[in-house]
XYZ file of C-alpha atoms in Angstrom:
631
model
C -8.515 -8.173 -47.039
C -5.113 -6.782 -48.159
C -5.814 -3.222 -47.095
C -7.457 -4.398 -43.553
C -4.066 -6.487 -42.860
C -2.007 -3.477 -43.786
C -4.169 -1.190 -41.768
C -4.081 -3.721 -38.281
C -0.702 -3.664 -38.973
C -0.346 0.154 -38.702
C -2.520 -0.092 -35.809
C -0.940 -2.613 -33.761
C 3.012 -0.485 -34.905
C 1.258 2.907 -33.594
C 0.376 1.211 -30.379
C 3.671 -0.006 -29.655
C 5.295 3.284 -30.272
C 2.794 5.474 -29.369
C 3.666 7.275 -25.709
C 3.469 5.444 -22.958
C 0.617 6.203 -20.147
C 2.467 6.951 -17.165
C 1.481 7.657 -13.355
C 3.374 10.181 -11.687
C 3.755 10.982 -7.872
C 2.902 14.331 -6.841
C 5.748 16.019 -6.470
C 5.848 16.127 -10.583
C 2.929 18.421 -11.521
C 2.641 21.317 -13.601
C 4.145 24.710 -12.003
C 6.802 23.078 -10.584
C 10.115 24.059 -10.410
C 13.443 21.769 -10.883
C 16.685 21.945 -9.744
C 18.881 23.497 -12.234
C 22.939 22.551 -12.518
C 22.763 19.112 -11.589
C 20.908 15.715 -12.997
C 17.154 15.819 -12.298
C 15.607 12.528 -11.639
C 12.603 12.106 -12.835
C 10.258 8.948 -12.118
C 6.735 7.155 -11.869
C 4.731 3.895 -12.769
C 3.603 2.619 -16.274
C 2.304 -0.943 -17.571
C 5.315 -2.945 -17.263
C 7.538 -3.178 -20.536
C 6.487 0.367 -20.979
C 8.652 2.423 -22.389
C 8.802 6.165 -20.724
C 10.161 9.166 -22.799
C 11.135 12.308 -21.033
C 11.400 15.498 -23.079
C 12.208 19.027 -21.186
C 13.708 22.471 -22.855
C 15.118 20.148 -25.754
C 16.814 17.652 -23.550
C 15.434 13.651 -23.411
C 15.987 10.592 -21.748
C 14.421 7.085 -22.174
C 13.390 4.259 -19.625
C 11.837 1.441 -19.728
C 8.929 0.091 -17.109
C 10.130 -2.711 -14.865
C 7.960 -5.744 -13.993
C 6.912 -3.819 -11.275
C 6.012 -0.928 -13.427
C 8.235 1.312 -11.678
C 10.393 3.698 -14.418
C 13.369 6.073 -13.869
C 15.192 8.613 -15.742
C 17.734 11.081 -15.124
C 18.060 14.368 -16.935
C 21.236 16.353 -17.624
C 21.913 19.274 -15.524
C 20.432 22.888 -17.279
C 20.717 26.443 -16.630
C 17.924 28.320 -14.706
C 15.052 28.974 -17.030
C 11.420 28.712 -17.965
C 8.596 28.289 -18.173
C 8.587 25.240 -20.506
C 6.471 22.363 -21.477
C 7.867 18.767 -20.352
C 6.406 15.766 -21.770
C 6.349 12.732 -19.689
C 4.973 9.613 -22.121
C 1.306 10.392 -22.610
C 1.759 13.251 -19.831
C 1.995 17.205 -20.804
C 2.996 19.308 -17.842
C 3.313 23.075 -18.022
C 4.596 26.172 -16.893
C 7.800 23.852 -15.384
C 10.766 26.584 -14.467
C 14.455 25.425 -13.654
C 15.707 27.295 -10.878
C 16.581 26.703 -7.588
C 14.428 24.063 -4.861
C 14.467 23.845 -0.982
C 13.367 21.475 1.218
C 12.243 22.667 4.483
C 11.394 20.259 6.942
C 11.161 19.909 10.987
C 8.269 20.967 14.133
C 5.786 23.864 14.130
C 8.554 26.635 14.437
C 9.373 25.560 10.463
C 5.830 25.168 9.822
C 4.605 28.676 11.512
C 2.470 29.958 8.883
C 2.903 33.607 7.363
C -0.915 34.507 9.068
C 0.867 33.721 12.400
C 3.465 35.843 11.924
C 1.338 38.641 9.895
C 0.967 41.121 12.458
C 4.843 41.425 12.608
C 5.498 42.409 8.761
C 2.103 44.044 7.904
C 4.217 45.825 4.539
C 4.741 41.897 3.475
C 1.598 40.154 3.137
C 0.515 40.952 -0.500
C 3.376 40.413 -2.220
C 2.539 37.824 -5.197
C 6.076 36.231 -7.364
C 4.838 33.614 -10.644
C 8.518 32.618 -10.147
C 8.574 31.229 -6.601
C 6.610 28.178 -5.818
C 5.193 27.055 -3.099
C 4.906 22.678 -2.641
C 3.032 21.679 0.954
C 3.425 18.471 2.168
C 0.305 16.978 3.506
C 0.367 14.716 6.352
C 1.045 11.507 5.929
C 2.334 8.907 9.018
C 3.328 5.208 8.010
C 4.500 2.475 10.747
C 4.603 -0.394 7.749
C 7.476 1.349 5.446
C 7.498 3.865 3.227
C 5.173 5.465 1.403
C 4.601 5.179 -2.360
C 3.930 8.642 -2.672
C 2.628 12.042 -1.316
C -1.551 12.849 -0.335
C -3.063 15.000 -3.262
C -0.999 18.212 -2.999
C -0.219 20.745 -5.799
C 3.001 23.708 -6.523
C 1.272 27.185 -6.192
C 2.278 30.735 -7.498
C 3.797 32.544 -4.220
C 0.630 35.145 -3.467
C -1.218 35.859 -0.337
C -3.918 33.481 -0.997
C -1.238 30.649 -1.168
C 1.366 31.846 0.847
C -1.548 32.374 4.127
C -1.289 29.313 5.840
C 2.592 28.132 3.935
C 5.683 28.118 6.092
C 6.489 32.015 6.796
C 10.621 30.612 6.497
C 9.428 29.107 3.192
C 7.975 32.076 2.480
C 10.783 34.922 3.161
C 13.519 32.499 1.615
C 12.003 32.032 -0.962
C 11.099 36.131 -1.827
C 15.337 37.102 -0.636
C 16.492 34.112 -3.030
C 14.514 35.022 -6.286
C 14.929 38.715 -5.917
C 18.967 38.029 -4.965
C 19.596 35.277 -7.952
C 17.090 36.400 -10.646
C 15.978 32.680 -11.049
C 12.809 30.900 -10.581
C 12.839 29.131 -6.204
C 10.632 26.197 -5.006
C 9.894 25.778 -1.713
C 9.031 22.467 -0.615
C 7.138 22.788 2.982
C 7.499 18.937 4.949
C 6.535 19.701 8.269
C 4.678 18.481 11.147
C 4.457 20.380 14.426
C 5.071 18.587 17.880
C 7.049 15.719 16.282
C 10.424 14.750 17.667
C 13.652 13.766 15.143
C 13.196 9.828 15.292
C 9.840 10.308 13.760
C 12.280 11.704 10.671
C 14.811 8.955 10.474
C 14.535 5.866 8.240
C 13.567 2.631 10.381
C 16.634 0.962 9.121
C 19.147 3.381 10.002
C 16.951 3.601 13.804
C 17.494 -0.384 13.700
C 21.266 -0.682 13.600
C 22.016 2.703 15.519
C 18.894 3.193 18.045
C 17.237 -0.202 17.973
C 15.093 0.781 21.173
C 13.771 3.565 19.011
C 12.979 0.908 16.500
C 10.933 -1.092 18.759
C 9.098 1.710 19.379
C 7.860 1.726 16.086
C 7.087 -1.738 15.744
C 4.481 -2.011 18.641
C 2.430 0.315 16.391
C 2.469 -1.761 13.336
C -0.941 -3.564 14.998
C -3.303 -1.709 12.941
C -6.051 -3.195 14.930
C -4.295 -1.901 18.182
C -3.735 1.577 16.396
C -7.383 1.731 15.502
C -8.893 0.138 18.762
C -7.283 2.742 21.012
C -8.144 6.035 18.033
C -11.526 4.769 18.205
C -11.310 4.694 22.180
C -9.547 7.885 22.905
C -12.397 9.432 20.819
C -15.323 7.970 22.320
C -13.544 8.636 25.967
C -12.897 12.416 24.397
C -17.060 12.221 23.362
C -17.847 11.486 27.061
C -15.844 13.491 28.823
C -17.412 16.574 26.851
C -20.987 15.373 27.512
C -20.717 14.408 31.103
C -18.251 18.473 31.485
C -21.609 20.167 29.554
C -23.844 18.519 31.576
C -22.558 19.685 34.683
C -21.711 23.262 33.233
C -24.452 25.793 34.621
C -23.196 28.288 32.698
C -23.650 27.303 29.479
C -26.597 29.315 27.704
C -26.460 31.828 30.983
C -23.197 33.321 31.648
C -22.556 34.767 28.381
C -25.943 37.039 27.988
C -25.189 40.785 28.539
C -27.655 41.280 31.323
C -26.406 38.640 33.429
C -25.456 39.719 37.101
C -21.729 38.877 37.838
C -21.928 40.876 40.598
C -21.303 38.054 42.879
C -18.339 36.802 41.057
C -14.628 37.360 42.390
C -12.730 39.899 40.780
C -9.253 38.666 39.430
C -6.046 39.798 37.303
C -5.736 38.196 34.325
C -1.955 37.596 35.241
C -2.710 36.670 38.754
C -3.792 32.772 39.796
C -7.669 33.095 38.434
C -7.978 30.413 41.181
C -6.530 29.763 44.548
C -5.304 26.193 43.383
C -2.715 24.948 41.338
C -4.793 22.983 38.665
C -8.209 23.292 37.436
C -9.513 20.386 35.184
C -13.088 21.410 33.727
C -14.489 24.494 32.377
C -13.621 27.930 34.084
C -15.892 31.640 33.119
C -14.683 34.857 32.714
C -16.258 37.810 31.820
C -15.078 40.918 31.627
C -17.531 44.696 30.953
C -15.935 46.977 28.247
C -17.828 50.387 27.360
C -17.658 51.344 23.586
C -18.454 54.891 22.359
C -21.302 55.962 19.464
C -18.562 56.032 17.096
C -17.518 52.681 17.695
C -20.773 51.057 17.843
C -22.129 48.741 15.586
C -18.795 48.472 13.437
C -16.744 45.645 12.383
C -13.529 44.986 14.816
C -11.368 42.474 15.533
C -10.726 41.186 19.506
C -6.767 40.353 20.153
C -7.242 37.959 23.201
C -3.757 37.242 23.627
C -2.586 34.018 23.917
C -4.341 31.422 26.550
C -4.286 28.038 28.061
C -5.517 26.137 26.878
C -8.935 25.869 24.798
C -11.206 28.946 24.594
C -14.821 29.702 23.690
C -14.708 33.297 23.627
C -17.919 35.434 23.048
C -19.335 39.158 22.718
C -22.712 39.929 24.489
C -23.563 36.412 24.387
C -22.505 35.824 20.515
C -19.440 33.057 19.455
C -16.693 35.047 18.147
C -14.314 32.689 18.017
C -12.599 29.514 19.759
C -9.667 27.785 19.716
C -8.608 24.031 20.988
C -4.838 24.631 22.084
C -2.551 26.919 24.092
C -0.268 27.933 21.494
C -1.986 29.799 18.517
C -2.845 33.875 18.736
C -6.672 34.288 19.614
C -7.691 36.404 16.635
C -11.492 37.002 16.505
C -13.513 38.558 14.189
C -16.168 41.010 15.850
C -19.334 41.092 13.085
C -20.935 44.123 12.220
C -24.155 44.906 14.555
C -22.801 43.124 17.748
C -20.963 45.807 19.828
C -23.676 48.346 21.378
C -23.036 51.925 22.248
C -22.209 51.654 26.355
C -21.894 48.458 28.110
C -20.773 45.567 26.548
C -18.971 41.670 27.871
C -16.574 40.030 26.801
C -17.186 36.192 28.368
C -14.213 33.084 28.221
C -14.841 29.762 28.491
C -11.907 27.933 29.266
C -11.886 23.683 28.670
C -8.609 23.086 30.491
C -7.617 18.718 30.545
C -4.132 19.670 32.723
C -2.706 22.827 34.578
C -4.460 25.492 35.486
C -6.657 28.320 32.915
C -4.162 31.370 32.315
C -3.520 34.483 30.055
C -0.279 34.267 28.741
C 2.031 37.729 29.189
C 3.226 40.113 26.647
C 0.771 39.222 24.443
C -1.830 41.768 23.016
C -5.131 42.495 24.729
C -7.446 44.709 22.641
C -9.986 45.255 20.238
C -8.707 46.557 17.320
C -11.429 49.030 14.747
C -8.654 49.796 11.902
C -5.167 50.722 11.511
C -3.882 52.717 14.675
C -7.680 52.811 16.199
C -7.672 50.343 19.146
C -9.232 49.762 23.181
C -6.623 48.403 24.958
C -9.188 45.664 27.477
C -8.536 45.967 31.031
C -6.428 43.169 33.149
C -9.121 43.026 35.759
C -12.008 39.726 35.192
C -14.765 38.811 37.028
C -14.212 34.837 37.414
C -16.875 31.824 38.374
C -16.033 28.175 38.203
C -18.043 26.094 35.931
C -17.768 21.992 35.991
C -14.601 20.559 37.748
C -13.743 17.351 35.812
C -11.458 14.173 36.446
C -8.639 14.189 33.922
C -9.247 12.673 30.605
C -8.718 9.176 29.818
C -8.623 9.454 26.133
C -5.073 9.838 24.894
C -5.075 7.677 22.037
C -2.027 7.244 19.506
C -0.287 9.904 17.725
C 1.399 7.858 15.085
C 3.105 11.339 13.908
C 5.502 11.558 17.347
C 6.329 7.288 16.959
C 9.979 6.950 14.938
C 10.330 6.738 11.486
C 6.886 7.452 10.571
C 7.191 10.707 9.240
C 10.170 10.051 7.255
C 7.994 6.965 5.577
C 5.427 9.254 4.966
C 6.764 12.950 4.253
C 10.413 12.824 3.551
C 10.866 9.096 1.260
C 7.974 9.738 -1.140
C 9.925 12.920 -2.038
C 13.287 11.638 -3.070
C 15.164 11.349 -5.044
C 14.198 14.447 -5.981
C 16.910 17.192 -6.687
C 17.048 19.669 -4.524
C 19.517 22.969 -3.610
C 19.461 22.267 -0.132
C 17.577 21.312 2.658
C 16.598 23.329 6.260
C 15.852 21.644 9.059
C 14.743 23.569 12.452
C 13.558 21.094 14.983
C 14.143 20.235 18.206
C 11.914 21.274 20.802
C 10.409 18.386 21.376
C 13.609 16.463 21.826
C 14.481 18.717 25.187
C 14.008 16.445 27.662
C 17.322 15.640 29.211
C 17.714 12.096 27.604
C 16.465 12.858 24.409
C 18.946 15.592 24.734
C 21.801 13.778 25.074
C 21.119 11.469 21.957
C 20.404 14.852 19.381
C 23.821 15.110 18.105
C 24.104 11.321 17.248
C 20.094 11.316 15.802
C 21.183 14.757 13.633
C 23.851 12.943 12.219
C 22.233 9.779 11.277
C 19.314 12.137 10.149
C 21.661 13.813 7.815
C 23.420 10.911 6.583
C 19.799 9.109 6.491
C 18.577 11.750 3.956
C 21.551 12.337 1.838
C 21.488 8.400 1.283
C 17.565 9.206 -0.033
C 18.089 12.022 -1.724
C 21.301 10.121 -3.657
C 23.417 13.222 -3.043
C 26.472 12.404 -0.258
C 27.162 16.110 -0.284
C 23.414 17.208 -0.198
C 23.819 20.967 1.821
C 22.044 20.902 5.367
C 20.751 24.597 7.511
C 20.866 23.695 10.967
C 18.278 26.024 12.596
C 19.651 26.445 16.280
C 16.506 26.722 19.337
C 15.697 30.326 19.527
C 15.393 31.687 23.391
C 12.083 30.828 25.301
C 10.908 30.753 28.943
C 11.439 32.779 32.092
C 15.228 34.587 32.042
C 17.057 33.013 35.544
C 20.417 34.824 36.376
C 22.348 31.999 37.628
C 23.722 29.240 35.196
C 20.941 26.652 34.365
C 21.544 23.168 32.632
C 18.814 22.119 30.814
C 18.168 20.268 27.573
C 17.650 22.900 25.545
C 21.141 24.418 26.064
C 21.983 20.713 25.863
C 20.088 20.612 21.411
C 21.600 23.822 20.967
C 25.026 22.404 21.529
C 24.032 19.309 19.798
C 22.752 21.479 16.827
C 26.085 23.573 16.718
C 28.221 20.774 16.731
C 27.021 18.837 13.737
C 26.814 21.788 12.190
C 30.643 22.494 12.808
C 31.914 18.988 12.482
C 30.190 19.069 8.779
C 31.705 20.474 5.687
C 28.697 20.990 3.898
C 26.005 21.942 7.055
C 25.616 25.661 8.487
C 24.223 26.625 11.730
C 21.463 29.814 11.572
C 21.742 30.648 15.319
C 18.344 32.044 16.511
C 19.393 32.973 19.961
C 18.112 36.891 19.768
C 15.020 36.185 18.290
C 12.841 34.155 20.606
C 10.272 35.145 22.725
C 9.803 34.376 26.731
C 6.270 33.634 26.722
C 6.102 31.886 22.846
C 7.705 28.965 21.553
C 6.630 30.015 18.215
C 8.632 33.713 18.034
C 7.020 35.670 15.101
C 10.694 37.210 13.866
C 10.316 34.412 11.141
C 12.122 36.772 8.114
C 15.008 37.530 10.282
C 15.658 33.683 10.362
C 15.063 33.362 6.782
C 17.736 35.870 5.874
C 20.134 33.892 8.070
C 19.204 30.749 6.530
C 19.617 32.547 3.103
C 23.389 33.568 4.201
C 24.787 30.370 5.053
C 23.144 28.968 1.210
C 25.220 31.424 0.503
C 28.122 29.729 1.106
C 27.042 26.602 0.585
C 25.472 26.164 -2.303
C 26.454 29.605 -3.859
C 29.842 29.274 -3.191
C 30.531 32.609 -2.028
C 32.802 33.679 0.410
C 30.627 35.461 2.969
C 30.682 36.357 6.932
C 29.041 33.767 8.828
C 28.132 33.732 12.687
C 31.547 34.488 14.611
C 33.205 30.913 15.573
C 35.679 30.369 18.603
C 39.174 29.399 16.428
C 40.820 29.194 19.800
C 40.755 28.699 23.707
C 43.086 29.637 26.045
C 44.272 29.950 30.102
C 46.087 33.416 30.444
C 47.289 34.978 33.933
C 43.716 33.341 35.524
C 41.630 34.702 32.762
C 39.918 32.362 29.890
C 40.869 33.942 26.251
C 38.877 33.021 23.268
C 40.245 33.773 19.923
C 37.320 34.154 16.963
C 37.388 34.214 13.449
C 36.276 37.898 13.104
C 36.041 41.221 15.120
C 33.945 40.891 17.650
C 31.295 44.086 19.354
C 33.302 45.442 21.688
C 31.942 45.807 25.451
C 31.071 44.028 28.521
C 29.411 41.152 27.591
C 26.601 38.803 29.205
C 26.230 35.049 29.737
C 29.546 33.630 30.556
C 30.272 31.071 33.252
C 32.988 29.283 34.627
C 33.429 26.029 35.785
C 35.974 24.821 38.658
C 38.093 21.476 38.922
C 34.573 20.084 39.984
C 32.571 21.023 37.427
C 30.594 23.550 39.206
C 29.556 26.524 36.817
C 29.429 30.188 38.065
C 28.753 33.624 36.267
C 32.018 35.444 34.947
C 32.224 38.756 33.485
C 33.947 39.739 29.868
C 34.454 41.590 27.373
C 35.473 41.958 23.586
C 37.889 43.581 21.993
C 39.071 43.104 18.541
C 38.892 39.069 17.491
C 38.922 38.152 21.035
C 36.855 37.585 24.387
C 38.827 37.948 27.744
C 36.623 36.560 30.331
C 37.694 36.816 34.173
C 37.614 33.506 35.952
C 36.092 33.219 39.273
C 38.335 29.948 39.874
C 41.985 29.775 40.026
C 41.505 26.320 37.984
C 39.115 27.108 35.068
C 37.756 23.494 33.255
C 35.280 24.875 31.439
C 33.517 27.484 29.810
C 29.771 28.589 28.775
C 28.172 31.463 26.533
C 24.316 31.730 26.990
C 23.726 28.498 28.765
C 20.618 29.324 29.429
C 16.720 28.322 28.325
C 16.572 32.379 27.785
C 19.787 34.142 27.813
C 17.283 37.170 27.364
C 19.261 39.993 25.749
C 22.422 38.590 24.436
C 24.698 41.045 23.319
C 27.962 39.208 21.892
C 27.691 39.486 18.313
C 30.405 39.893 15.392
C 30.622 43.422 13.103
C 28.564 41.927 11.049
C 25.591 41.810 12.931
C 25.524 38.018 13.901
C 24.933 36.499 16.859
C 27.261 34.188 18.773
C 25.690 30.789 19.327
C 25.203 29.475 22.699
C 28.208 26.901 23.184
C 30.247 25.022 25.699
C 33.646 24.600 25.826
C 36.394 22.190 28.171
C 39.477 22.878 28.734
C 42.602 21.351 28.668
């Protein structure tokens, strides 16, 4: 009975010191990598009394579990290393590296993916790095609060495989930091296309500064009212479909090979395809392409541009591909067997809910065999209407564009953890002229809103301005994306530890998704630079000074400036009335001739898309758009 005693006793001592079994949120997983030179918290859930030990490269902490079960610790800071083991209680993680981690967050321009943006950096698509990891966000909306943690996610090795359908920005900045600083990068990819910046911002902070914003969010806090109208937008999107197939003749029949078209109208793809403005319904194309004996029978790929706004697209009556929206690259794979020696078609289906079917310009339109063997298609279609439709009445809710629920679920379930810095690019869908006018103040709070989360008052921000999209117009334009880019450079300047990466050269007219996604990156990479590297580098050239000389407006900036005539400036009179004004730079200045004997104001690339701007400093950077009154 003696020896039983002494052996429960043993027991019950080895159960109260044994490690603890802890639960810990997804962001803490083996391949991870931590912030090195500053205190890593580190945190998760146990039974409550629990006490957590934290072991990594020889360093410790303790913590006990509240009654809520909710632990905490916070490690020293450590130099860059790895990979090492970290015990976490009764948890053994692996391969963990110190190094260096960003947080890159905004709309689809951050969360363009490096297969998007392939065909523009062919040489960079196999490159594989063990010491840059790769952490995506899944998404996640809450209208309630925030979110406990992340949806099952995991870090990944930077390869192809990984890297495919990751943030290209993420992608290139983190390759340029880990080749530059020799130390293991994590990139941490919180994105969500199509979502404006109160869908970012804490519900608190939208309560005291933006409380209509706030109300906003409460009306979707009804979860029966959220799921009544998902569950009718999708029965409403289930009808619409059958009643538009049902009235299609085409379907089954206008895609064969043999089918006469002879009858249809002839059209270019760039022209209207239809005499009216808007066509709701389904709209056929087709289009005869002749391919030689050598071609025949192999594996291709078709380029069909870009189009709006859903696509079935199919070779001599097969599927190659379709795709539901206007914005992504039609990319379709051609199977072995299907193209014939002679005459083949090529047959679209459009499915267009708003505007009217198009091709979009500048885009490419080919079939592609192998590496510089290509048929360029022709612009001419044959066109034939298929079901003319009423316009939807499905919309249902998209809980990821209402305020505060992407910072609830994407951004809280994340902190506090440490982090280098953080990039934001986002805006576009904050253009309209009201929402305009409140970016600056919504940035801000953003900011502030995130550094409060993240626990660091100093936490480094990349402002990543609007690149240049839509049609160029020559005379001065005021819309609200001039308006965000102003709001963007401001903050920016008005905060000591935020950077601006201008973008205004590397847009596209006819994309709002540019592909020149590593030229961004390295820009983003140079203001970290100063930031969190402390290094005294050339930014973007900054106006230091504004003056009225002999009818002329002078602006003094902060380096040497391209010399030349230079486009994109306007003057504005006593009234406020903007017109074009030539000038041109010379040394750390910009003498710009005023059309008005009483200058008030002055613009730079005030424009949707100041196409071709040409004001840059020596060292290669581009002036940002900007707006300045004078005095």
């Amino acid at each position: 009975m003696r020896k039983a005693s002494i052996l429960l006793i043993a027991l019950l001592i080895g159960a109260v010191v044994g490690e603890a079994k802890v639960r810990l949120p997804q962001i803490f997983q083996s391949g991870m990598v931590l912030q090195r030179g500053m205190t890593v918290p580190v945190w998760g859930t146990a039974d409550a009394g629990e006490r957590v030990v934290v072991k990594l490269n020889r360093k410790s902490a303790t913590a006990v579990a509240d009654a809520s079960g909710r632990w905490r610790v916070d490690l020293p800071a450590m130099k860059a290393g790895g990979p090492y083991k970290m015990d976490i209680g009764d948890a053994v993680l692996s391969d963990v590296w110190l190094g260096d981690v960003w947080l890159c967050s905004g709309q689809s321009n951050m969360e363009t993916t490096l297969e998007r943006v392939s065909p523009q950096y062919p040489d960079e698509l196999n490159d594989s790095n063990a010491q840059v990891r790769l952490f995506h966000v899944q998404y996640q909306t809450d209208t309630h609060g925030p979110c406990a943690d992340l949806r099952p996610t995991s870090w990944r090795i930077l390869n192809r495989e990984n890297a495919w359908r990751f943030s290209s920005i993420g992608y290139f900045l983190g390759k340029q930091l880990q080749r530059e600083k020799g130390v293991a990068q994590g990139i941490i990819e919180s994105a969500w296309g199509g979502t404006p910046i109160e869908a970012w911002i804490a519900a608190d902070t939208l309560a005291k500064h933006f409380p209509l914003y706030y109300k906003q969010m409460q009306l979707y806090q009804n979860d029966d009212y959220v799921a009544a109208q998902q569950k009718a937008a999708g029965l409403a999107e289930q009808q619409w479909q059958k009643i538009l197939n049902a009235n299609d003749q085409g379907i089954g029949k206008y895609t064969l090979l043999d089918f006469d078209d002879s009858q249809w109208t002839e059209v270019n793809q760039y022209a209207s395809l239809l005499p009216q403005r808007e066509w709701i319904g389904s709209l056929w194309l087709r289009q005869h392409i002749r391919i030689d004996a050598a071609h025949a029978g192999k594996k291709a790929q078709l380029l069909l541009g870009t189009l709006y706004d859903c696509d079935y697209t199919y070779i001599n009556g097969t599927l190659v591909g379709s795709t539901g929206y206007q914005y992504p690259p039609r990319r379709y794979q051609i199977p072995e067997g299907l193209l014939r020696e002679g005459d083949n078609v090529i047959t679209v289906r459009f499915v267009n809910k708003s505007g009217m079917p198009h091709f979009i310009e500048e885009k490419p339109y080919k079939i592609v065999y192998g590496k510089g063997d290509d048929q360029s298609l022709g612009q001419q279609w044959k066109v034939c209407r298929g079901a003319e439709m009423p316009r939807s009445i499905g919309m249902g809710v998209s809980l990821q564009n209402q305020p505060s629920t992407l910072f609830n679920g994407m951004i809280h379930p994340l902190a506090p953890f440490a982090v280098a810095g953080v990039v934001w690019y986002q805006g576009e869908s904050n253009t309209g002229m009201r929402q305009a006018e409140e970016y600056a103040p919504m940035l801000r709070l953003l900011m502030a809103n995130w550094r409060q989360a993240f626990e660091r008052p100093q936490m480094p921000f990349v402002i990543v301005q609007l690149a240049n999209y839509m049609a160029f117009v020559e005379r001065p334009q005021n819309t609200g994306w001039s308006r965000v880019r102003e709001a963007q450079r401001l903050v920016a300047a008005d905060d000591s530890y935020a950077e601006l990466a201008s973008t205004i050269d590397l847009g596209e007219t006819v994309d709002i998704h540019p592909l020149r996604k590593k030229e961004v990156a390295q820009r983003i990479a140079l203001d970290f630079e100063r930031l969190v590297y402390g290094k005294k580098v050339q930014l973007a050239p900054q106006v230091v000074k504004t003056e009225v000389q002999n009818g002329n407006v002078v602006l003094t900036l902060d380096q040497i400036m391209k010399s030349g005539a230079l486009k994109y400036f306007e003057i504005a009179d006593e009234m406020g009335n903007f017109r074009n004004a030539e000038a041109v730079a010379s040394g750390c200045q910009i003498v710009i001739t005023s059309p008005t004997a009483t200058p008030s104001a002055v613009r730079y690339a005030w424009k949707d898309n100041p196409l071709g701007v040409n004001t840059y400093g020596i060292n290669g950077l581009p002036l940002s758009p900007l707006e300045i009154r004078l005095k």
